[in-house]
Amino acid sequence: MKKGLIAFITASLLSNTGMAMAKSPDSPKVFGWVEKSTLVPWGVELKTKLDSGALTSSLHATDVEVFEKDGEDWVRFTVDVVDEATGKKVEKNFEKPRYRKVLIRGAGGTERRPVVLMKVCMGNTVYEEQFTLNDRSDMIYPILLGRRTISHLGYLDVTQTFQHSPQCDKNSPVKMDKDQKDDEDIND
């Protein structure tokens, strides 16, 4: 009798777990620790690391210069990367309003970096996110997405890679930074 009851409970739990794991259309997306993304509207495809150890996302940028425009702080910078779709090295100059500045603390000391809003396509959705600008030429991934951005995307499965290809077009949903809520524990 006990064996039958144990078998029944086990079968019930397994079937309920399977039902709970089935994805509904409204389920958050699951991303791997490395994905491909595109910078919008540029369209260059980049390998992107999702890093839960970082708070703010980071974009490879050189020649970073803060300047004043119309009484506000702006940032001029160059992004020179390899387009994963073509294998060719590409370069683009940007000028963006400085969104804020952050103090980065690491093993090498502290450093102040400007933050700009950039749009990135992940899967079939465009996300406007906060990016610090830093020379990442010594890094494998020109884009690093931190917890703030990951919380907007969905879930991170550190055992997976390349779960979504960037497939954004003019009809893709756009999630703006101002419309997204950060996790409660995020505090710069």
GROMACS .gro file of C-alpha atoms in nm:
model
  188
    1MET     CA    1   0.000   0.000   0.000
    2LYS     CA    2   0.280   0.242   0.091
    3LYS     CA    3   0.464   0.168  -0.235
    4GLY     CA    4   0.148   0.238  -0.434
    5LEU     CA    5   0.091   0.567  -0.251
    6ILE     CA    6   0.452   0.672  -0.303
    7ALA     CA    7   0.430   0.586  -0.674
    8PHE     CA    8   0.105   0.784  -0.705
    9ILE     CA    9   0.252   1.091  -0.530
   10THR     CA   10   0.569   1.072  -0.741
   11ALA     CA   11   0.370   1.045  -1.065
   12SER     CA   12   0.150   1.337  -0.957
   13LEU     CA   13   0.448   1.555  -0.875
   14LEU     CA   14   0.621   1.473  -1.202
   15SER     CA   15   0.313   1.547  -1.409
   16ASN     CA   16   0.251   1.875  -1.225
   17THR     CA   17   0.615   1.975  -1.267
   18GLY     CA   18   0.594   1.904  -1.638
   19MET     CA   19   0.279   2.113  -1.665
   20ALA     CA   20   0.439   2.399  -1.471
   21MET     CA   21   0.742   2.390  -1.700
   22ALA     CA   22   0.537   2.410  -2.019
   23LYS     CA   23   0.578   2.756  -2.169
   24SER     CA   24   0.281   2.979  -2.219
   25PRO     CA   25   0.293   3.257  -2.478
   26ASP     CA   26   0.324   3.509  -2.193
   27SER     CA   27   0.620   3.331  -2.031
   28PRO     CA   28   0.940   3.536  -2.002
   29LYS     CA   29   1.206   3.444  -2.257
   30VAL     CA   30   1.510   3.245  -2.151
   31PHE     CA   31   1.847   3.365  -2.281
   32GLY     CA   32   2.183   3.191  -2.272
   33TRP     CA   33   2.495   3.345  -2.120
   34VAL     CA   34   2.613   3.429  -2.474
   35GLU     CA   35   2.374   3.551  -2.742
   36LYS     CA   36   2.392   3.742  -3.068
   37SER     CA   37   2.239   4.088  -3.080
   38THR     CA   38   2.228   4.383  -3.317
   39LEU     CA   39   2.274   4.749  -3.242
   40VAL     CA   40   1.970   4.938  -3.368
   41PRO     CA   41   1.942   5.110  -3.613
   42TRP     CA   42   2.300   5.032  -3.722
   43GLY     CA   43   2.222   4.662  -3.768
   44VAL     CA   44   2.570   4.530  -3.688
   45GLU     CA   45   2.551   4.181  -3.531
   46LEU     CA   46   2.762   4.127  -3.219
   47LYS     CA   47   2.840   3.847  -2.978
   48THR     CA   48   2.692   3.953  -2.647
   49LYS     CA   49   2.772   3.823  -2.300
   50LEU     CA   50   2.497   3.824  -2.037
   51ASP     CA   51   2.674   3.878  -1.705
   52SER     CA   52   2.475   3.863  -1.382
   53GLY     CA   53   2.785   3.984  -1.195
   54ALA     CA   54   2.763   4.328  -1.359
   55LEU     CA   55   2.491   4.579  -1.281
   56THR     CA   56   2.508   4.809  -1.583
   57SER     CA   57   2.562   4.695  -1.941
   58SER     CA   58   2.881   4.791  -2.124
   59LEU     CA   59   2.954   4.863  -2.490
   60HIS     CA   60   3.295   4.860  -2.657
   61ALA     CA   61   3.378   5.221  -2.742
   62THR     CA   62   3.695   5.415  -2.816
   63ASP     CA   63   3.772   5.786  -2.846
   64VAL     CA   64   3.514   5.859  -2.575
   65GLU     CA   65   3.475   6.233  -2.529
   66VAL     CA   66   3.222   6.420  -2.314
   67PHE     CA   67   3.127   6.759  -2.457
   68GLU     CA   68   2.859   7.023  -2.410
   69LYS     CA   69   2.577   7.067  -2.661
   70ASP     CA   70   2.282   7.301  -2.605
   71GLY     CA   71   2.379   7.334  -2.239
   72GLU     CA   72   2.376   6.957  -2.176
   73ASP     CA   73   2.648   6.693  -2.150
   74TRP     CA   74   2.680   6.471  -2.457
   75VAL     CA   75   2.920   6.189  -2.541
   76ARG     CA   76   3.102   6.136  -2.870
   77PHE     CA   77   3.248   5.787  -2.924
   78THR     CA   78   3.350   5.531  -3.185
   79VAL     CA   79   3.235   5.170  -3.200
   80ASP     CA   80   3.473   4.957  -3.406
   81VAL     CA   81   3.381   4.588  -3.405
   82VAL     CA   82   3.359   4.276  -3.620
   83ASP     CA   83   3.011   4.225  -3.765
   84GLU     CA   84   2.932   3.860  -3.682
   85ALA     CA   85   2.694   3.839  -3.981
   86THR     CA   86   2.963   3.931  -4.238
   87GLY     CA   87   3.292   3.872  -4.057
   88LYS     CA   88   3.404   4.223  -4.157
   89LYS     CA   89   3.543   4.492  -3.929
   90VAL     CA   90   3.306   4.790  -3.919
   91GLU     CA   91   3.320   5.128  -3.748
   92LYS     CA   92   3.065   5.396  -3.662
   93ASN     CA   93   3.086   5.728  -3.478
   94PHE     CA   94   2.805   5.817  -3.238
   95GLU     CA   95   2.696   6.128  -3.051
   96LYS     CA   96   2.448   6.065  -2.770
   97PRO     CA   97   2.325   6.262  -2.470
   98ARG     CA   98   2.503   6.153  -2.153
   99TYR     CA   99   2.233   5.975  -1.953
  100ARG     CA  100   2.436   5.965  -1.632
  101LYS     CA  101   2.783   5.872  -1.512
  102VAL     CA  102   2.892   5.581  -1.297
  103LEU     CA  103   3.187   5.496  -1.079
  104ILE     CA  104   3.318   5.148  -1.163
  105ARG     CA  105   3.513   4.968  -0.891
  106GLY     CA  106   3.726   4.670  -0.984
  107ALA     CA  107   4.052   4.493  -0.916
  108GLY     CA  108   4.235   4.762  -1.116
  109GLY     CA  109   4.092   5.047  -0.908
  110THR     CA  110   3.810   5.290  -0.976
  111GLU     CA  111   3.708   5.461  -1.298
  112ARG     CA  112   3.432   5.703  -1.397
  113ARG     CA  113   3.243   5.617  -1.715
  114PRO     CA  114   2.966   5.794  -1.904
  115VAL     CA  115   2.639   5.610  -1.959
  116VAL     CA  116   2.432   5.648  -2.276
  117LEU     CA  117   2.106   5.495  -2.391
  118MET     CA  118   2.147   5.259  -2.687
  119LYS     CA  119   1.901   5.028  -2.859
  120VAL     CA  120   1.983   4.661  -2.893
  121CYS     CA  121   1.783   4.386  -3.065
  122MET     CA  122   1.759   4.064  -2.865
  123GLY     CA  123   1.543   3.795  -3.025
  124ASN     CA  124   1.257   3.982  -3.188
  125THR     CA  125   1.241   4.278  -2.947
  126VAL     CA  126   1.431   4.607  -2.939
  127TYR     CA  127   1.542   4.719  -2.592
  128GLU     CA  128   1.661   5.070  -2.512
  129GLU     CA  129   1.914   5.015  -2.236
  130GLN     CA  130   2.181   5.196  -2.034
  131PHE     CA  131   2.539   5.127  -2.147
  132THR     CA  132   2.867   5.238  -1.998
  133LEU     CA  133   3.127   5.314  -2.264
  134ASN     CA  134   3.458   5.135  -2.227
  135ASP     CA  135   3.739   5.005  -2.444
  136ARG     CA  136   3.661   4.632  -2.453
  137SER     CA  137   3.911   4.550  -2.730
  138ASP     CA  138   4.087   4.306  -2.493
  139MET     CA  139   3.756   4.128  -2.428
  140ILE     CA  140   3.595   3.853  -2.634
  141TYR     CA  141   3.251   4.016  -2.631
  142PRO     CA  142   3.202   4.378  -2.744
  143ILE     CA  143   2.873   4.397  -2.553
  144LEU     CA  144   2.818   4.289  -2.195
  145LEU     CA  145   2.461   4.295  -2.065
  146GLY     CA  146   2.434   4.344  -1.688
  147ARG     CA  147   2.157   4.265  -1.439
  148ARG     CA  148   1.959   4.582  -1.515
  149THR     CA  149   1.922   4.475  -1.880
  150ILE     CA  150   1.885   4.103  -1.805
  151SER     CA  151   1.591   4.185  -1.576
  152HIS     CA  152   1.421   4.350  -1.875
  153LEU     CA  153   1.489   4.057  -2.110
  154GLY     CA  154   1.363   3.762  -1.908
  155TYR     CA  155   1.560   3.476  -1.755
  156LEU     CA  156   1.926   3.381  -1.784
  157ASP     CA  157   2.023   3.014  -1.823
  158VAL     CA  158   2.398   2.996  -1.765
  159THR     CA  159   2.413   2.645  -1.914
  160GLN     CA  160   2.296   2.764  -2.258
  161THR     CA  161   2.427   2.981  -2.542
  162PHE     CA  162   2.273   3.128  -2.859
  163GLN     CA  163   1.907   3.066  -2.774
  164HIS     CA  164   1.781   3.361  -2.981
  165SER     CA  165   1.896   3.517  -3.307
  166PRO     CA  166   1.839   3.890  -3.352
  167GLN     CA  167   1.535   3.921  -3.582
  168CYS     CA  168   1.414   4.277  -3.535
  169ASP     CA  169   1.249   4.483  -3.806
  170LYS     CA  170   1.043   4.802  -3.822
  171ASN     CA  171   0.744   4.616  -3.672
  172SER     CA  172   0.933   4.474  -3.372
  173PRO     CA  173   0.817   4.578  -3.026
  174VAL     CA  174   1.039   4.842  -2.863
  175LYS     CA  175   1.082   4.853  -2.487
  176MET     CA  176   1.210   5.194  -2.383
  177ASP     CA  177   1.431   5.241  -2.078
  178LYS     CA  178   1.188   5.491  -1.923
  179ASP     CA  179   0.903   5.240  -1.948
  180GLN     CA  180   1.090   4.950  -1.787
  181LYS     CA  181   1.107   4.878  -1.418
  182ASP     CA  182   1.436   4.775  -1.262
  183ASP     CA  183   1.462   4.511  -0.990
  184GLU     CA  184   1.402   4.651  -0.643
  185ASP     CA  185   1.754   4.562  -0.527
  186ILE     CA  186   1.928   4.759  -0.802
  187ASN     CA  187   2.087   5.071  -0.660
  188ASP     CA  188   2.388   5.247  -0.808
   0.00000   0.00000   0.00000
